[in-house]
Amino acid sequence: MIVNQLSNTQTSPAKLFAEISTAYIEILAGVRRPEQLSRWLSDKAYYDISQRSMRRARQQALVGPGTRPTIILRQSKIFPTDKGAFQGVVLLEISSVLRAVSVRAEMVHGRFRITEIVLISSSS
């Protein structure tokens, strides 16, 4: 599912950001393991996602497993920030609720490495 090579996304990583964001939501929902994204994540980002995944697993052990969320990609926008770095926002409809995922990636040895990924939640 994740883009094999970045030759197609070298100039515009919007598709990569969308796929990574979808996988991130599945990790938070407990239907995917964080190891499946490890090659795309920086050490800090991987650690953060692993910790969230473990907390979610503990919660599921107490209340029971949840259902697999329905995820629909609405839009993916990217913005260049530094040389070889991009910030992006991916709008996903997650089980009929519109959410945004903020993603930051830097070019490391010819590949994008996700350095930060955050699900933006509403205050309500």
PDB file of C-alpha atoms in Angstrom:
ATOM      1  CA  MET A   1       0.000   0.000   0.000  1.00  0.00           C
ATOM      2  CA  ILE A   2       2.785   2.438   0.854  1.00  0.00           C
ATOM      3  CA  VAL A   3       4.508   3.867  -2.192  1.00  0.00           C
ATOM      4  CA  ASN A   4       7.504   1.643  -3.064  1.00  0.00           C
ATOM      5  CA  GLN A   5       9.783   4.271  -4.533  1.00  0.00           C
ATOM      6  CA  LEU A   6       9.482   8.012  -4.419  1.00  0.00           C
ATOM      7  CA  SER A   7      10.229   8.566  -8.092  1.00  0.00           C
ATOM      8  CA  ASN A   8       6.560   9.442  -8.638  1.00  0.00           C
ATOM      9  CA  THR A   9       6.294  11.517  -5.465  1.00  0.00           C
ATOM     10  CA  GLN A  10       9.727  13.151  -5.558  1.00  0.00           C
ATOM     11  CA  THR A  11       8.295  16.487  -6.648  1.00  0.00           C
ATOM     12  CA  SER A  12       4.947  16.144  -4.863  1.00  0.00           C
ATOM     13  CA  PRO A  13       4.708  13.804  -1.869  1.00  0.00           C
ATOM     14  CA  ALA A  14       0.941  14.408  -1.501  1.00  0.00           C
ATOM     15  CA  LYS A  15       0.113  10.770  -2.330  1.00  0.00           C
ATOM     16  CA  LEU A  16       2.729   9.491   0.119  1.00  0.00           C
ATOM     17  CA  PHE A  17       1.367  11.781   2.845  1.00  0.00           C
ATOM     18  CA  ALA A  18      -2.172  10.525   2.183  1.00  0.00           C
ATOM     19  CA  GLU A  19      -1.128   6.853   2.410  1.00  0.00           C
ATOM     20  CA  ILE A  20       0.975   7.411   5.533  1.00  0.00           C
ATOM     21  CA  SER A  21      -1.902   9.317   7.177  1.00  0.00           C
ATOM     22  CA  THR A  22      -4.379   6.533   6.408  1.00  0.00           C
ATOM     23  CA  ALA A  23      -1.999   3.947   7.861  1.00  0.00           C
ATOM     24  CA  TYR A  24      -1.467   6.177  10.918  1.00  0.00           C
ATOM     25  CA  ILE A  25      -5.224   6.283  11.592  1.00  0.00           C
ATOM     26  CA  GLU A  26      -5.372   2.486  11.266  1.00  0.00           C
ATOM     27  CA  ILE A  27      -2.538   2.194  13.812  1.00  0.00           C
ATOM     28  CA  LEU A  28      -4.399   4.462  16.232  1.00  0.00           C
ATOM     29  CA  ALA A  29      -7.529   2.342  15.716  1.00  0.00           C
ATOM     30  CA  GLY A  30      -5.581  -0.813  16.551  1.00  0.00           C
ATOM     31  CA  VAL A  31      -6.002  -2.558  13.192  1.00  0.00           C
ATOM     32  CA  ARG A  32      -2.416  -2.072  11.991  1.00  0.00           C
ATOM     33  CA  ARG A  33       0.953  -2.408  13.717  1.00  0.00           C
ATOM     34  CA  PRO A  34       3.388   0.540  13.885  1.00  0.00           C
ATOM     35  CA  GLU A  35       6.182  -1.615  12.455  1.00  0.00           C
ATOM     36  CA  GLN A  36       4.491  -1.387   9.068  1.00  0.00           C
ATOM     37  CA  LEU A  37       5.414   2.302   8.899  1.00  0.00           C
ATOM     38  CA  SER A  38       8.868   2.054  10.459  1.00  0.00           C
ATOM     39  CA  ARG A  39      10.830   2.516   7.237  1.00  0.00           C
ATOM     40  CA  TRP A  40       9.077   5.824   6.590  1.00  0.00           C
ATOM     41  CA  LEU A  41       9.374   7.290  10.093  1.00  0.00           C
ATOM     42  CA  SER A  42      12.167   9.011  11.966  1.00  0.00           C
ATOM     43  CA  ASP A  43      13.154   7.417  15.286  1.00  0.00           C
ATOM     44  CA  LYS A  44      11.223  10.000  17.295  1.00  0.00           C
ATOM     45  CA  ALA A  45       8.076   9.696  15.157  1.00  0.00           C
ATOM     46  CA  TYR A  46       8.220   5.890  15.374  1.00  0.00           C
ATOM     47  CA  TYR A  47       8.619   6.032  19.163  1.00  0.00           C
ATOM     48  CA  ASP A  48       5.632   8.404  19.492  1.00  0.00           C
ATOM     49  CA  ILE A  49       3.422   6.215  17.307  1.00  0.00           C
ATOM     50  CA  SER A  50       4.515   3.054  19.145  1.00  0.00           C
ATOM     51  CA  GLN A  51       3.628   4.610  22.502  1.00  0.00           C
ATOM     52  CA  ARG A  52       0.196   5.683  21.238  1.00  0.00           C
ATOM     53  CA  SER A  53      -0.353   2.215  19.815  1.00  0.00           C
ATOM     54  CA  MET A  54       0.523   0.554  23.137  1.00  0.00           C
ATOM     55  CA  ARG A  55      -1.859   2.869  25.012  1.00  0.00           C
ATOM     56  CA  ARG A  56      -4.589   2.025  22.528  1.00  0.00           C
ATOM     57  CA  ALA A  57      -3.917  -1.714  22.943  1.00  0.00           C
ATOM     58  CA  ARG A  58      -4.257  -1.382  26.722  1.00  0.00           C
ATOM     59  CA  GLN A  59      -7.510   0.509  26.293  1.00  0.00           C
ATOM     60  CA  GLN A  60      -8.851  -2.150  23.924  1.00  0.00           C
ATOM     61  CA  ALA A  61      -7.944  -4.855  26.441  1.00  0.00           C
ATOM     62  CA  LEU A  62     -10.180  -3.122  28.984  1.00  0.00           C
ATOM     63  CA  VAL A  63     -13.154  -2.133  26.830  1.00  0.00           C
ATOM     64  CA  GLY A  64     -12.918  -4.635  24.004  1.00  0.00           C
ATOM     65  CA  PRO A  65     -11.808  -4.233  20.420  1.00  0.00           C
ATOM     66  CA  GLY A  66     -13.287  -1.440  18.368  1.00  0.00           C
ATOM     67  CA  THR A  67     -14.450  -1.603  14.801  1.00  0.00           C
ATOM     68  CA  ARG A  68     -12.268  -0.902  11.796  1.00  0.00           C
ATOM     69  CA  PRO A  69     -12.781   2.739  10.834  1.00  0.00           C
ATOM     70  CA  THR A  70     -13.976   3.658   7.374  1.00  0.00           C
ATOM     71  CA  ILE A  71     -11.376   6.065   5.993  1.00  0.00           C
ATOM     72  CA  ILE A  72     -11.988   8.191   2.908  1.00  0.00           C
ATOM     73  CA  LEU A  73      -9.345  10.561   1.567  1.00  0.00           C
ATOM     74  CA  ARG A  74     -10.824  14.012   0.968  1.00  0.00           C
ATOM     75  CA  GLN A  75      -7.769  16.133   0.197  1.00  0.00           C
ATOM     76  CA  SER A  76      -3.997  16.216   0.567  1.00  0.00           C
ATOM     77  CA  LYS A  77      -2.078  19.497   0.406  1.00  0.00           C
ATOM     78  CA  ILE A  78       1.657  19.933   0.785  1.00  0.00           C
ATOM     79  CA  PHE A  79       3.818  22.973   1.334  1.00  0.00           C
ATOM     80  CA  PRO A  80       7.597  23.189   0.944  1.00  0.00           C
ATOM     81  CA  THR A  81       9.208  24.492   4.140  1.00  0.00           C
ATOM     82  CA  ASP A  82      12.984  24.024   4.009  1.00  0.00           C
ATOM     83  CA  LYS A  83      15.265  22.661   1.345  1.00  0.00           C
ATOM     84  CA  GLY A  84      14.219  19.022   1.024  1.00  0.00           C
ATOM     85  CA  ALA A  85      11.426  19.310   3.603  1.00  0.00           C
ATOM     86  CA  PHE A  86       7.649  19.444   3.271  1.00  0.00           C
ATOM     87  CA  GLN A  87       4.752  20.088   5.615  1.00  0.00           C
ATOM     88  CA  GLY A  88       1.389  18.679   4.635  1.00  0.00           C
ATOM     89  CA  VAL A  89      -2.211  18.474   5.717  1.00  0.00           C
ATOM     90  CA  VAL A  90      -4.340  15.484   4.806  1.00  0.00           C
ATOM     91  CA  LEU A  91      -8.112  15.680   5.225  1.00  0.00           C
ATOM     92  CA  LEU A  92      -9.652  12.301   5.955  1.00  0.00           C
ATOM     93  CA  GLU A  93     -13.231  11.340   6.577  1.00  0.00           C
ATOM     94  CA  ILE A  94     -12.963   8.820   9.404  1.00  0.00           C
ATOM     95  CA  SER A  95     -16.254   7.012  10.053  1.00  0.00           C
ATOM     96  CA  SER A  96     -18.265  10.050   8.855  1.00  0.00           C
ATOM     97  CA  VAL A  97     -16.167  12.580  10.820  1.00  0.00           C
ATOM     98  CA  LEU A  98     -13.841  14.938   8.959  1.00  0.00           C
ATOM     99  CA  ARG A  99     -10.363  15.050  10.545  1.00  0.00           C
ATOM    100  CA  ALA A 100      -7.024  16.538   9.571  1.00  0.00           C
ATOM    101  CA  VAL A 101      -3.618  14.920   9.877  1.00  0.00           C
ATOM    102  CA  SER A 102      -0.550  17.144   9.891  1.00  0.00           C
ATOM    103  CA  VAL A 103       2.590  15.552   8.428  1.00  0.00           C
ATOM    104  CA  ARG A 104       6.172  16.827   8.176  1.00  0.00           C
ATOM    105  CA  ALA A 105       8.777  15.034   6.084  1.00  0.00           C
ATOM    106  CA  GLU A 106      12.415  15.652   5.296  1.00  0.00           C
ATOM    107  CA  MET A 107      14.506  14.239   2.483  1.00  0.00           C
ATOM    108  CA  VAL A 108      17.111  11.840   3.957  1.00  0.00           C
ATOM    109  CA  HIS A 109      19.405   9.888   1.607  1.00  0.00           C
ATOM    110  CA  GLY A 110      17.052  10.330  -1.325  1.00  0.00           C
ATOM    111  CA  ARG A 111      13.904   9.249   0.564  1.00  0.00           C
ATOM    112  CA  PHE A 112      11.315  11.128   2.521  1.00  0.00           C
ATOM    113  CA  ARG A 113      11.430  10.473   6.252  1.00  0.00           C
ATOM    114  CA  ILE A 114       8.357  11.431   8.278  1.00  0.00           C
ATOM    115  CA  THR A 115       9.598  13.441  11.253  1.00  0.00           C
ATOM    116  CA  GLU A 116       6.228  14.407  12.689  1.00  0.00           C
ATOM    117  CA  ILE A 117       2.659  13.205  12.273  1.00  0.00           C
ATOM    118  CA  VAL A 118      -0.283  14.417  14.332  1.00  0.00           C
ATOM    119  CA  LEU A 119      -4.035  13.812  14.224  1.00  0.00           C
ATOM    120  CA  ILE A 120      -5.662  17.184  14.746  1.00  0.00           C
ATOM    121  CA  SER A 121      -8.704  16.802  16.983  1.00  0.00           C
ATOM    122  CA  SER A 122     -11.531  19.230  17.458  1.00  0.00           C
ATOM    123  CA  SER A 123     -12.090  20.621  20.939  1.00  0.00           C
ATOM    124  CA  SER A 124     -15.713  19.416  21.064  1.00  0.00           C
TER     125      SER A 124
END
